[in-house]
PDB file of C-alpha atoms in Angstrom:
ATOM      1  CA  MET A 671       3.933  52.746 128.516  1.00  0.00           C
ATOM      2  CA  ALA A 672       4.459  48.962 128.436  1.00  0.00           C
ATOM      3  CA  THR A 673       3.045  48.582 132.013  1.00  0.00           C
ATOM      4  CA  SER A 674      -0.039  50.619 131.197  1.00  0.00           C
ATOM      5  CA  CYS A 675      -0.681  48.442 128.171  1.00  0.00           C
ATOM      6  CA  GLN A 676      -0.622  45.306 130.349  1.00  0.00           C
ATOM      7  CA  ILE A 677      -3.073  46.766 132.869  1.00  0.00           C
ATOM      8  CA  TRP A 678      -5.647  48.251 130.498  1.00  0.00           C
ATOM      9  CA  ARG A 679      -6.228  45.617 127.859  1.00  0.00           C
ATOM     10  CA  PRO A 680      -8.597  47.754 125.695  1.00  0.00           C
ATOM     11  CA  ASP A 681      -5.755  50.224 125.061  1.00  0.00           C
ATOM     12  CA  ARG A 682      -3.246  47.585 124.068  1.00  0.00           C
ATOM     13  CA  GLY A 683      -4.185  47.825 120.379  1.00  0.00           C
ATOM     14  CA  ARG A 684      -3.715  51.593 120.475  1.00  0.00           C
ATOM     15  CA  CYS A 685      -0.194  51.195 121.869  1.00  0.00           C
ATOM     16  CA  PHE A 686       0.746  48.751 119.134  1.00  0.00           C
ATOM     17  CA  LYS A 687      -0.728  51.069 116.514  1.00  0.00           C
ATOM     18  CA  THR A 688       1.288  54.019 117.820  1.00  0.00           C
ATOM     19  CA  TYR A 689       4.513  52.017 117.858  1.00  0.00           C
ATOM     20  CA  GLY A 690       3.784  50.738 114.361  1.00  0.00           C
ATOM     21  CA  ILE A 691       3.354  54.231 112.936  1.00  0.00           C
ATOM     22  CA  ILE A 692       6.640  55.392 114.487  1.00  0.00           C
ATOM     23  CA  ILE A 693       8.532  52.345 113.144  1.00  0.00           C
ATOM     24  CA  VAL A 694       7.105  52.774 109.633  1.00  0.00           C
ATOM     25  CA  LEU A 695       8.064  56.467 109.519  1.00  0.00           C
ATOM     26  CA  PHE A 696      11.646  55.833 110.622  1.00  0.00           C
ATOM     27  CA  MET A 697      11.977  52.951 108.155  1.00  0.00           C
ATOM     28  CA  ASP A 698      10.797  55.320 105.401  1.00  0.00           C
ATOM     29  CA  LEU A 699      13.490  57.852 106.337  1.00  0.00           C
ATOM     30  CA  ALA A 700      16.177  55.164 106.333  1.00  0.00           C
ATOM     31  CA  LEU A 701      15.090  53.841 102.926  1.00  0.00           C
ATOM     32  CA  GLN A 702      15.193  57.362 101.448  1.00  0.00           C
ATOM     33  CA  CYS A 703      18.768  57.827 102.650  1.00  0.00           C
ATOM     34  CA  VAL A 704      19.857  54.430 101.256  1.00  0.00           C
ATOM     35  CA  ASP A 705      18.123  55.080  97.919  1.00  0.00           C
ATOM     36  CA  GLY A 706      19.750  58.509  97.607  1.00  0.00           C
ATOM     37  CA  TYR A 707      23.199  57.060  98.320  1.00  0.00           C
ATOM     38  CA  LEU A 708      22.838  54.191  95.847  1.00  0.00           C
ATOM     39  CA  SER A 709      21.577  56.478  93.087  1.00  0.00           C
ATOM     40  CA  SER A 710      24.534  58.886  93.505  1.00  0.00           C
ATOM     41  CA  PRO A 711      27.690  56.775  93.039  1.00  0.00           C
ATOM     42  CA  HIS A 712      29.921  59.818  92.513  1.00  0.00           C
ATOM     43  CA  VAL A 713      28.655  61.961  95.391  1.00  0.00           C
ATOM     44  CA  GLY A 714      31.510  63.258  97.488  1.00  0.00           C
ATOM     45  CA  GLN A 715      34.043  62.574  94.734  1.00  0.00           C
ATOM     46  CA  GLU A 716      35.608  65.382  92.790  1.00  0.00           C
ATOM     47  CA  PRO A 717      37.185  64.780  89.383  1.00  0.00           C
ATOM     48  CA  PRO A 718      40.806  63.631  89.726  1.00  0.00           C
ATOM     49  CA  TYR A 719      42.175  66.800  88.212  1.00  0.00           C
ATOM     50  CA  SER A 720      40.498  69.050  90.794  1.00  0.00           C
ATOM     51  CA  ARG A 721      42.408  67.389  93.623  1.00  0.00           C
ATOM     52  CA  ASP A 722      45.793  66.978  92.017  1.00  0.00           C
ATOM     53  CA  ALA A 723      46.143  70.150  89.979  1.00  0.00           C
ATOM     54  CA  GLN A 724      45.960  72.554  92.874  1.00  0.00           C
ATOM     55  CA  HIS A 725      49.645  72.256  93.683  1.00  0.00           C
ATOM     56  CA  GLY A 726      52.761  72.855  91.635  1.00  0.00           C
ATOM     57  CA  PRO A 727      53.068  73.332  87.868  1.00  0.00           C
ATOM     58  CA  VAL A 728      50.030  72.704  85.756  1.00  0.00           C
ATOM     59  CA  ILE A 729      51.700  71.214  82.677  1.00  0.00           C
ATOM     60  CA  THR A 730      55.383  71.186  81.932  1.00  0.00           C
ATOM     61  CA  SER A 731      55.165  70.491  78.201  1.00  0.00           C
ATOM     62  CA  PRO A 732      54.605  73.502  75.934  1.00  0.00           C
ATOM     63  CA  VAL A 733      51.462  72.976  73.880  1.00  0.00           C
ATOM     64  CA  VAL A 734      50.411  75.544  71.315  1.00  0.00           C
ATOM     65  CA  PRO A 735      46.892  75.186  69.878  1.00  0.00           C
ATOM     66  CA  ALA A 736      46.805  75.130  66.124  1.00  0.00           C
ATOM     67  CA  ALA A 737      45.322  78.180  64.468  1.00  0.00           C
ATOM     68  CA  ALA A 738      41.974  77.322  62.949  1.00  0.00           C
ATOM     69  CA  SER A 739      40.781  78.775  59.683  1.00  0.00           C
ATOM     70  CA  VAL A 740      38.210  81.529  60.141  1.00  0.00           C
ATOM     71  CA  THR A 741      35.127  81.433  57.948  1.00  0.00           C
ATOM     72  CA  PRO A 742      33.239  84.656  57.079  1.00  0.00           C
ATOM     73  CA  ALA A 743      30.346  83.552  59.314  1.00  0.00           C
ATOM     74  CA  ASP A 744      32.688  82.996  62.272  1.00  0.00           C
ATOM     75  CA  GLU A 745      34.391  86.335  61.662  1.00  0.00           C
ATOM     76  CA  GLU A 746      31.067  88.144  61.686  1.00  0.00           C
ATOM     77  CA  SER A 747      30.006  86.414  64.923  1.00  0.00           C
ATOM     78  CA  TYR A 748      32.998  87.523  66.998  1.00  0.00           C
ATOM     79  CA  THR A 749      33.565  90.932  65.408  1.00  0.00           C
ATOM     80  CA  ALA A 750      30.033  91.928  66.437  1.00  0.00           C
ATOM     81  CA  LYS A 751      31.030  91.797  70.126  1.00  0.00           C
ATOM     82  CA  CYS A 752      34.637  92.989  69.765  1.00  0.00           C
ATOM     83  CA  PRO A 753      35.163  96.717  70.453  1.00  0.00           C
ATOM     84  CA  SER A 754      37.073  98.571  67.749  1.00  0.00           C
ATOM     85  CA  GLY A 755      39.850 100.999  68.609  1.00  0.00           C
ATOM     86  CA  GLY A 756      40.125  99.979  72.268  1.00  0.00           C
ATOM     87  CA  LEU A 757      43.118  98.739  74.216  1.00  0.00           C
ATOM     88  CA  CYS A 758      44.364  95.366  73.042  1.00  0.00           C
ATOM     89  CA  SER A 759      44.776  94.136  76.613  1.00  0.00           C
ATOM     90  CA  ARG A 760      41.079  94.849  77.283  1.00  0.00           C
ATOM     91  CA  LEU A 761      39.712  92.807  74.379  1.00  0.00           C
ATOM     92  CA  PRO A 762      37.467  89.829  75.233  1.00  0.00           C
ATOM     93  CA  ALA A 763      39.043  86.410  74.968  1.00  0.00           C
ATOM     94  CA  ASP A 764      37.073  85.556  71.804  1.00  0.00           C
ATOM     95  CA  CYS A 765      38.624  88.544  70.004  1.00  0.00           C
ATOM     96  CA  ILE A 766      42.285  87.568  70.324  1.00  0.00           C
ATOM     97  CA  GLN A 767      44.595  84.654  69.590  1.00  0.00           C
ATOM     98  CA  CYS A 768      47.346  83.917  72.106  1.00  0.00           C
ATOM     99  CA  ASN A 769      50.394  81.697  71.971  1.00  0.00           C
ATOM    100  CA  TYR A 770      49.698  79.956  75.288  1.00  0.00           C
ATOM    101  CA  GLN A 771      52.659  78.006  76.637  1.00  0.00           C
ATOM    102  CA  HIS A 772      51.519  75.645  79.381  1.00  0.00           C
ATOM    103  CA  ASN A 773      54.879  75.412  81.163  1.00  0.00           C
ATOM    104  CA  CYS A 774      53.970  78.035  83.771  1.00  0.00           C
ATOM    105  CA  THR A 775      53.418  77.611  87.509  1.00  0.00           C
ATOM    106  CA  TYR A 776      49.870  77.200  88.764  1.00  0.00           C
ATOM    107  CA  ARG A 777      48.231  80.515  89.758  1.00  0.00           C
ATOM    108  CA  LYS A 778      51.423  82.486  89.149  1.00  0.00           C
ATOM    109  CA  PRO A 779      51.406  85.471  86.757  1.00  0.00           C
ATOM    110  CA  ALA A 780      52.431  84.505  83.228  1.00  0.00           C
ATOM    111  CA  THR A 781      52.882  86.636  80.110  1.00  0.00           C
ATOM    112  CA  PHE A 782      51.891  85.427  76.638  1.00  0.00           C
ATOM    113  CA  THR A 783      52.112  86.897  73.147  1.00  0.00           C
ATOM    114  CA  CYS A 784      48.729  87.626  71.577  1.00  0.00           C
ATOM    115  CA  LYS A 785      47.295  89.243  68.465  1.00  0.00           C
ATOM    116  CA  PRO A 786      43.809  90.425  67.503  1.00  0.00           C
ATOM    117  CA  LYS A 787      41.733  88.162  65.310  1.00  0.00           C
ATOM    118  CA  LYS A 788      41.062  89.031  61.689  1.00  0.00           C
ATOM    119  CA  GLY A 789      38.825  92.059  61.414  1.00  0.00           C
ATOM    120  CA  VAL A 790      39.539  93.281  64.974  1.00  0.00           C
ATOM    121  CA  HIS A 791      41.551  96.484  65.459  1.00  0.00           C
ATOM    122  CA  CYS A 792      43.057  97.678  68.741  1.00  0.00           C
ATOM    123  CA  ILE A 793      45.704 100.035  70.089  1.00  0.00           C
ATOM    124  CA  GLY A 794      48.440  99.779  72.692  1.00  0.00           C
ATOM    125  CA  GLU A 795      49.122 101.880  75.766  1.00  0.00           C
ATOM    126  CA  SER A 796      50.871 104.447  73.570  1.00  0.00           C
ATOM    127  CA  GLY A 797      47.754 104.905  71.435  1.00  0.00           C
ATOM    128  CA  HIS A 798      49.222 103.376  68.269  1.00  0.00           C
ATOM    129  CA  PRO A 799      47.631 100.394  66.465  1.00  0.00           C
ATOM    130  CA  GLN A 800      49.111  97.045  67.385  1.00  0.00           C
ATOM    131  CA  THR A 801      49.144  93.677  65.700  1.00  0.00           C
ATOM    132  CA  ASN A 802      51.005  91.888  68.507  1.00  0.00           C
ATOM    133  CA  PHE A 803      50.899  92.573  72.228  1.00  0.00           C
ATOM    134  CA  SER A 804      51.703  90.937  75.555  1.00  0.00           C
ATOM    135  CA  LEU A 805      48.955  89.701  77.872  1.00  0.00           C
ATOM    136  CA  SER A 806      49.577  88.878  81.549  1.00  0.00           C
ATOM    137  CA  ILE A 807      47.171  86.390  83.139  1.00  0.00           C
ATOM    138  CA  SER A 808      47.098  83.951  86.034  1.00  0.00           C
ATOM    139  CA  CYS A 809      48.418  80.529  85.025  1.00  0.00           C
ATOM    140  CA  GLN A 810      45.442  78.213  85.401  1.00  0.00           C
ATOM    141  CA  PHE A 811      43.136  76.236  83.202  1.00  0.00           C
ATOM    142  CA  CYS A 812      39.580  77.393  82.668  1.00  0.00           C
ATOM    143  CA  TRP A 813      38.099  74.628  84.836  1.00  0.00           C
ATOM    144  CA  GLN A 814      40.335  75.798  87.693  1.00  0.00           C
ATOM    145  CA  LEU A 815      38.839  79.308  87.769  1.00  0.00           C
ATOM    146  CA  ASP A 816      36.797  80.720  90.616  1.00  0.00           C
ATOM    147  CA  PRO A 817      33.072  79.887  90.212  1.00  0.00           C
ATOM    148  CA  SER A 818      32.316  83.598  89.854  1.00  0.00           C
ATOM    149  CA  GLU A 819      34.305  83.685  86.599  1.00  0.00           C
ATOM    150  CA  TYR A 820      32.179  81.211  84.640  1.00  0.00           C
ATOM    151  CA  ARG A 821      28.510  80.344  84.204  1.00  0.00           C
ATOM    152  CA  CYS A 822      27.125  76.809  84.222  1.00  0.00           C
ATOM    153  CA  SER A 823      23.900  75.252  83.012  1.00  0.00           C
ATOM    154  CA  ASN A 824      21.339  74.479  85.701  1.00  0.00           C
ATOM    155  CA  SER A 825      19.551  71.137  85.734  1.00  0.00           C
ATOM    156  CA  THR A 826      15.907  70.901  86.814  1.00  0.00           C
ATOM    157  CA  ASN A 827      15.830  67.106  86.627  1.00  0.00           C
ATOM    158  CA  CYS A 828      17.765  66.247  89.779  1.00  0.00           C
ATOM    159  CA  MET A 829      16.745  66.107  93.435  1.00  0.00           C
ATOM    160  CA  THR A 830      18.135  68.937  95.532  1.00  0.00           C
ATOM    161  CA  VAL A 831      16.586  67.591  98.744  1.00  0.00           C
ATOM    162  CA  SER A 832      18.035  64.117  99.189  1.00  0.00           C
ATOM    163  CA  CYS A 833      20.229  62.168 101.559  1.00  0.00           C
ATOM    164  CA  PRO A 834      23.022  62.495 100.566  1.00  0.00           C
ATOM    165  CA  ARG A 835      22.943  65.512  98.216  1.00  0.00           C
ATOM    166  CA  LYS A 836      22.973  64.657  94.519  1.00  0.00           C
ATOM    167  CA  ARG A 837      25.077  66.111  91.731  1.00  0.00           C
ATOM    168  CA  TYR A 838      24.636  66.613  87.989  1.00  0.00           C
ATOM    169  CA  ASN A 839      26.931  67.135  84.999  1.00  0.00           C
ATOM    170  CA  ALA A 840      26.867  70.806  84.026  1.00  0.00           C
ATOM    171  CA  THR A 841      28.265  72.581  80.947  1.00  0.00           C
ATOM    172  CA  CYS A 842      30.170  75.718  81.936  1.00  0.00           C
ATOM    173  CA  ASP A 843      31.317  78.702  79.843  1.00  0.00           C
ATOM    174  CA  VAL A 844      33.972  81.217  80.916  1.00  0.00           C
ATOM    175  CA  LEU A 845      32.946  84.887  80.977  1.00  0.00           C
ATOM    176  CA  ASP A 846      34.115  86.978  78.016  1.00  0.00           C
ATOM    177  CA  HIS A 847      36.512  89.219  79.955  1.00  0.00           C
ATOM    178  CA  VAL A 848      38.253  86.316  81.751  1.00  0.00           C
ATOM    179  CA  HIS A 849      41.391  84.815  80.192  1.00  0.00           C
ATOM    180  CA  CYS A 850      42.536  81.269  80.974  1.00  0.00           C
ATOM    181  CA  LEU A 851      44.318  78.260  79.497  1.00  0.00           C
ATOM    182  CA  GLY A 852      42.605  75.433  77.665  1.00  0.00           C
ATOM    183  CA  LYS A 853      39.006  75.126  76.525  1.00  0.00           C
ATOM    184  CA  ARG A 854      36.625  77.882  77.544  1.00  0.00           C
ATOM    185  CA  ARG A 855      33.712  75.435  77.643  1.00  0.00           C
ATOM    186  CA  PHE A 856      34.080  72.488  80.004  1.00  0.00           C
ATOM    187  CA  GLN A 857      32.113  69.964  82.038  1.00  0.00           C
ATOM    188  CA  LYS A 858      31.798  70.219  85.801  1.00  0.00           C
ATOM    189  CA  ARG A 859      29.980  68.078  88.370  1.00  0.00           C
ATOM    190  CA  LEU A 860      27.874  70.352  90.585  1.00  0.00           C
ATOM    191  CA  PHE A 861      25.380  69.931  93.400  1.00  0.00           C
ATOM    192  CA  CYS A 862      21.719  70.158  92.400  1.00  0.00           C
ATOM    193  CA  ASN A 863      20.661  73.721  93.092  1.00  0.00           C
ATOM    194  CA  TRP A 864      17.381  74.982  91.631  1.00  0.00           C
ATOM    195  CA  THR A 865      14.006  76.090  92.927  1.00  0.00           C
ATOM    196  CA  GLY A 866      10.424  75.539  91.820  1.00  0.00           C
ATOM    197  CA  GLY A 867       9.011  78.492  93.761  1.00  0.00           C
ATOM    198  CA  TYR A 868       7.988  76.693  96.958  1.00  0.00           C
ATOM    199  CA  LYS A 869       8.411  78.702 100.170  1.00  0.00           C
ATOM    200  CA  TRP A 870       9.812  77.055 103.282  1.00  0.00           C
ATOM    201  CA  SER A 871       7.873  79.425 105.562  1.00  0.00           C
ATOM    202  CA  THR A 872       4.576  78.510 103.887  1.00  0.00           C
ATOM    203  CA  ALA A 873       5.256  74.785 104.149  1.00  0.00           C
ATOM    204  CA  LEU A 874       6.181  75.090 107.827  1.00  0.00           C
ATOM    205  CA  ALA A 875       3.104  77.197 108.611  1.00  0.00           C
ATOM    206  CA  LEU A 876       0.823  74.667 106.913  1.00  0.00           C
ATOM    207  CA  SER A 877       2.525  71.815 108.751  1.00  0.00           C
ATOM    208  CA  ILE A 878       1.939  73.469 112.130  1.00  0.00           C
ATOM    209  CA  THR A 879      -1.660  74.603 111.529  1.00  0.00           C
ATOM    210  CA  LEU A 880      -3.166  72.126 109.057  1.00  0.00           C
ATOM    211  CA  GLY A 881      -0.611  69.337 109.124  1.00  0.00           C
ATOM    212  CA  GLY A 882      -3.140  66.921 110.591  1.00  0.00           C
ATOM    213  CA  PHE A 883      -5.097  67.138 107.324  1.00  0.00           C
ATOM    214  CA  GLY A 884      -2.021  66.764 105.106  1.00  0.00           C
ATOM    215  CA  ALA A 885      -2.074  70.378 103.857  1.00  0.00           C
ATOM    216  CA  ASP A 886       1.726  70.648 104.053  1.00  0.00           C
ATOM    217  CA  ARG A 887       2.240  67.540 101.929  1.00  0.00           C
ATOM    218  CA  PHE A 888      -0.371  68.641  99.397  1.00  0.00           C
ATOM    219  CA  TYR A 889       1.377  72.037  99.124  1.00  0.00           C
ATOM    220  CA  LEU A 890       4.721  70.350  98.436  1.00  0.00           C
ATOM    221  CA  GLY A 891       3.173  68.187  95.706  1.00  0.00           C
ATOM    222  CA  GLN A 892       3.335  64.966  97.734  1.00  0.00           C
ATOM    223  CA  TRP A 893      -0.328  64.030  97.320  1.00  0.00           C
ATOM    224  CA  ARG A 894       0.101  60.363  98.341  1.00  0.00           C
ATOM    225  CA  GLU A 895       1.522  61.321 101.720  1.00  0.00           C
ATOM    226  CA  GLY A 896      -1.112  64.045 101.953  1.00  0.00           C
ATOM    227  CA  LEU A 897      -3.918  61.534 101.516  1.00  0.00           C
ATOM    228  CA  GLY A 898      -2.281  59.258 104.072  1.00  0.00           C
ATOM    229  CA  LYS A 899      -2.194  62.048 106.645  1.00  0.00           C
ATOM    230  CA  LEU A 900      -5.736  63.151 105.794  1.00  0.00           C
ATOM    231  CA  PHE A 901      -7.363  59.759 106.324  1.00  0.00           C
ATOM    232  CA  SER A 902      -5.244  58.880 109.377  1.00  0.00           C
ATOM    233  CA  PHE A 903      -5.754  62.285 111.022  1.00  0.00           C
ATOM    234  CA  GLY A 904      -2.075  63.026 110.807  1.00  0.00           C
ATOM    235  CA  GLY A 905      -1.084  59.591 112.018  1.00  0.00           C
ATOM    236  CA  LEU A 906      -2.977  60.286 115.269  1.00  0.00           C
ATOM    237  CA  GLY A 907      -0.853  63.419 115.645  1.00  0.00           C
ATOM    238  CA  ILE A 908       2.500  61.600 115.592  1.00  0.00           C
ATOM    239  CA  TRP A 909       3.024  61.963 111.845  1.00  0.00           C
ATOM    240  CA  THR A 910       2.098  65.632 112.129  1.00  0.00           C
ATOM    241  CA  LEU A 911       4.729  66.285 114.800  1.00  0.00           C
ATOM    242  CA  ILE A 912       7.384  64.423 112.830  1.00  0.00           C
ATOM    243  CA  ASP A 913       6.593  66.390 109.657  1.00  0.00           C
ATOM    244  CA  VAL A 914       6.871  69.677 111.557  1.00  0.00           C
ATOM    245  CA  LEU A 915      10.390  68.675 112.587  1.00  0.00           C
ATOM    246  CA  LEU A 916      11.386  67.367 109.140  1.00  0.00           C
ATOM    247  CA  ILE A 917      10.085  70.435 107.301  1.00  0.00           C
ATOM    248  CA  GLY A 918      11.600  72.721 109.931  1.00  0.00           C
ATOM    249  CA  VAL A 919      15.100  71.324 109.357  1.00  0.00           C
ATOM    250  CA  GLY A 920      14.574  71.226 105.574  1.00  0.00           C
ATOM    251  CA  TYR A 921      14.709  67.436 105.205  1.00  0.00           C
ATOM    252  CA  VAL A 922      11.270  67.198 103.569  1.00  0.00           C
ATOM    253  CA  GLY A 923      11.096  69.378 100.473  1.00  0.00           C
ATOM    254  CA  PRO A 924       9.056  69.804  97.270  1.00  0.00           C
ATOM    255  CA  ALA A 925       8.157  66.701  95.331  1.00  0.00           C
ATOM    256  CA  ASP A 926       9.872  68.002  92.188  1.00  0.00           C
ATOM    257  CA  GLY A 927      13.232  67.941  93.978  1.00  0.00           C
ATOM    258  CA  SER A 928      13.755  71.704  94.003  1.00  0.00           C
ATOM    259  CA  LEU A 929      14.972  73.950  96.817  1.00  0.00           C
ATOM    260  CA  TYR A 930      12.846  76.230  98.948  1.00  0.00           C
ATOM    261  CA  ILE A 931      12.944  79.970  98.338  1.00  0.00           C
TER     262      ILE A 931
END
């Protein structure tokens, strides 16, 4: 390419223009990666407890939560979802009070003494009403549960397509039928994972067929890049080819930071 540029002087400007477009595009990719890394100082780091608490006993000191006074409004809120006359061991966690001792071994079966809350009635295995019963659960805190056993809030204000991937602080609540130690509502740092309804197949098809006119970028909400491709005829075809590759591997995504569907 360099030799041909020296022989045909009229084409020398075209060679420089082609090289310039390629350099600018790669510099843009590098800057996006650096910006994503600097804006995500905690990416790749789990909270200290998630690394250390996976082995051995959870807590060796017995801690019993103090019984809180129940107001009539609170009693009405939990009794509405508590079945009456069912097995005590099948009651949701919000319907019982347990004397949790935290001196058990992580993920080992542990038995605790529980009783139904005020206004909740249940029976034992024998069919007789019970005021106290034993509950066997796995010894682990609520934030140590499997992700399928709790539900977390989903943020739509973070970028899911970034280099590296970004995280957000989510508020998680344990499902009613799952029993665990500690607070049933906790904070967890999760990867951004939401969608705005953009289809990857549509974006790729537009990039292949009408990418020279910026249709793929316009579809993804990136109108500045779309105008750039439109007035430069897809960067003389080079920008179009690069976008086909970037959209194909999922690096270029919607402008709102959501995932493809």
